[in-house]
Amino acid sequence: MAHATGIQNDSLQALLARERGRYIAARPRSQALAQRAQSHLLYGVPLHWMTDWGTPFPLFVEAAKGARFHDVDGHGYADFCLGDTGAMFGHAPEPVAAAVARQTQLGFTTMLPGEDAAVVGELLAQRFGLPCWQFAMTATDANRFVIRWARAVTGRSKVLVFNGCYHGTVDDVFVDLVEGQPSQRDSLLGQVYDLTQHTVVVEFNDLDSLQRALAAGDIACVLAEPAMTNIGMVLPQPGYWQAARELIRAAGALFVCDETHTISTGPGGYALAHGLEPDFFVLGKPVGGGVPCAVYGFTSELAQRMQASKSAAPPGHSGIGTTLTANALAMCAMRANLAEVMTEEAYAHMFELAERLANGLRQAIGQRGLPWCVSQVGARTEFQFCAQPPRNGSEAAAAMDHTLEHALHLYLLNRGILITPFHNMMLVCPATTAADVDRLIATLAAALDELLA
Ligand SMILES: Cc1ncc(COP(=O)(O)O)c(C=O)c1O
């Protein structure tokens, strides 16, 4: 019987076994390092996710620059994962690398601001149209701090998220809809609080559910990606955000727009391109060209409310911030990246190649009669194992097939192409070439031909 993805299980298993063998045979140095690291690193890696790629052992990287990297066995790769967006503007972009090199002679961290802080604040305000900014080390932290501010200024306890969302390892958001009921995600380790007490979850693109959830007047903020990008891709339906934005405002809740991935839409992110007017705007990962840092911006009205909340609280820890936040390396990296790397020209190149990629993939899939779709948010492209683009997290989750993903990703990896694990995301950067894109399309088409033979 044909599988829902259109690929028979026998061919899939055969291709996967062969590609695993090929991966192992070609990477003796990665394998040796993987064995060595087992002695002192849990799972043999510095972060346990690094074993989630579907490779027999982790790929050890020697160097990355622009749109490519090479591994310790000397194999070169065209990189369409780009550190899952951390390197969205290419690995070690020249202006950022130069700024960081200069800063290495001037100190890393003092817990005090320098000139870069004032300049970065100005660059962010000009670019995103929000007047006030604060910083964090990661997008996870930025979201965590924004949730705290939102609760403080509204005096409300609840956060509303969309089913299937991901906003980093912010505990509050690990609540899914299971058969229509909010349910704490089983995979979450060591969480002893009942997250469903303060987190409300609804499906994306469903205005009635959103309206019902907001009706009680106890939602401090709606935390959302404007297009979902972490459960495959779910695009907003026409008019959805305009109506949702009004509902959120009318309910006295704050709209937190997490643009960590959707910054692929354009230089000002999805919110600016589509007039979403967020109360809080969050951006991590690529904002410092790959140097760890994150930012969150907000309106003047919110700035006043935030200051009022802080003034009204007794002196002491706010629970917002970390010691290395806004350190000198991060600030100089953001200054260079915002001023010289995240340019209109860079985006224009990325859009052109992302179009080429999405069209090429649609053609390759269509010619083979597979019931798969391709979606795009600017420089970010995703193919999913369903005929129609999913409308919400449940539909997107139902379209996933991790074995098929692993097989395709490994096939590409063995031929010098990296795409993002966990789903089928491909990002192009300013250094990606048309030849890289064409090779990705042709290699994926060859994998499909083998699977369908
Ligand atoms: C939309 C979104 N927000 C936040 C994060 C968290 O980023 P980080 O892991 O860098 O904290 C991610 C990570 O994938 C993300 O996709």
GROMACS .gro file of N, CA, C and O and ligand atoms in nm, residues 49 84 138-141 143 166-168 225 229-230 258 260-261 285, ligand 1:
model
   84
   49TRP      N    1   2.119   1.815   2.152
   49TRP     CA    2   2.050   1.824   2.021
   49TRP      C    3   2.141   1.784   1.907
   49TRP      O    4   2.095   1.752   1.799
   84ASP      N    5   2.066   2.692   1.159
   84ASP     CA    6   1.923   2.712   1.185
   84ASP      C    7   1.893   2.860   1.212
   84ASP      O    8   1.827   2.896   1.308
  138THR      N    9   2.018   3.540   2.416
  138THR     CA   10   1.956   3.446   2.321
  138THR      C   11   1.811   3.488   2.299
  138THR      O   12   1.753   3.561   2.382
  139ALA      N   13   1.752   3.438   2.194
  139ALA     CA   14   1.610   3.466   2.169
  139ALA      C   15   1.524   3.403   2.279
  139ALA      O   16   1.421   3.458   2.318
  140THR      N   17   1.568   3.289   2.331
  140THR     CA   18   1.497   3.227   2.443
  140THR      C   19   1.487   3.327   2.558
  140THR      O   20   1.380   3.351   2.614
  141ASP      N   21   1.602   3.383   2.593
  141ASP     CA   22   1.605   3.479   2.705
  141ASP      C   23   1.520   3.601   2.673
  141ASP      O   24   1.449   3.652   2.760
  143ASN      N   25   1.258   3.624   2.489
  143ASN     CA   26   1.116   3.589   2.506
  143ASN      C   27   1.079   3.577   2.653
  143ASN      O   28   0.973   3.620   2.696
  166TYR      N   29   0.723   2.722   1.871
  166TYR     CA   30   0.851   2.711   1.941
  166TYR      C   31   0.908   2.852   1.954
  166TYR      O   32   0.915   2.926   1.856
  167HIS      N   33   0.945   2.886   2.076
  167HIS     CA   34   1.005   3.018   2.100
  167HIS      C   35   1.131   3.003   2.182
  167HIS      O   36   1.161   3.088   2.267
  168GLY      N   37   1.204   2.893   2.160
  168GLY     CA   38   1.320   2.865   2.243
  168GLY      C   39   1.277   2.783   2.363
  168GLY      O   40   1.161   2.739   2.373
  225GLU      N   41   0.501   3.370   1.642
  225GLU     CA   42   0.573   3.399   1.519
  225GLU      C   43   0.466   3.443   1.419
  225GLU      O   44   0.360   3.379   1.411
  229THR      N   45   0.723   2.870   1.193
  229THR     CA   46   0.836   2.814   1.116
  229THR      C   47   0.904   2.696   1.184
  229THR      O   48   1.007   2.650   1.138
  230ASN      N   49   0.848   2.652   1.294
  230ASN     CA   50   0.919   2.549   1.369
  230ASN      C   51   0.849   2.414   1.368
  230ASN      O   52   0.899   2.319   1.429
  258ASP      N   53   0.759   3.739   1.767
  258ASP     CA   54   0.892   3.677   1.771
  258ASP      C   55   0.940   3.657   1.627
  258ASP      O   56   0.894   3.568   1.556
  260THR      N   57   1.250   3.592   1.523
  260THR     CA   58   1.381   3.527   1.518
  260THR      C   59   1.402   3.450   1.387
  260THR      O   60   1.512   3.447   1.334
  261HIS      N   61   1.297   3.390   1.334
  261HIS     CA   62   1.307   3.321   1.205
  261HIS      C   63   1.248   3.403   1.090
  261HIS      O   64   1.298   3.400   0.978
  285LYS      N   65   1.922   3.504   1.740
  285LYS     CA   66   2.002   3.432   1.640
  285LYS      C   67   2.084   3.522   1.545
  285LYS      O   68   2.197   3.555   1.579
  454LIG     C1   69   1.091   3.164   1.667
  454LIG     C2   70   1.200   3.131   1.762
  454LIG     N1   71   1.215   3.203   1.874
  454LIG     C3   72   1.312   3.178   1.961
  454LIG     C4   73   1.402   3.076   1.940
  454LIG     C5   74   1.510   3.050   2.040
  454LIG     O1   75   1.635   3.082   1.992
  454LIG     P1   76   1.762   3.041   2.081
  454LIG     O2   77   1.767   2.891   2.079
  454LIG     O3   78   1.875   3.103   2.009
  454LIG     O4   79   1.740   3.095   2.217
  454LIG     C6   80   1.391   2.998   1.826
  454LIG     C7   81   1.485   2.887   1.801
  454LIG     O5   82   1.473   2.811   1.709
  454LIG     C8   83   1.288   3.026   1.736
  454LIG     O6   84   1.272   2.954   1.624
   0.00000   0.00000   0.00000
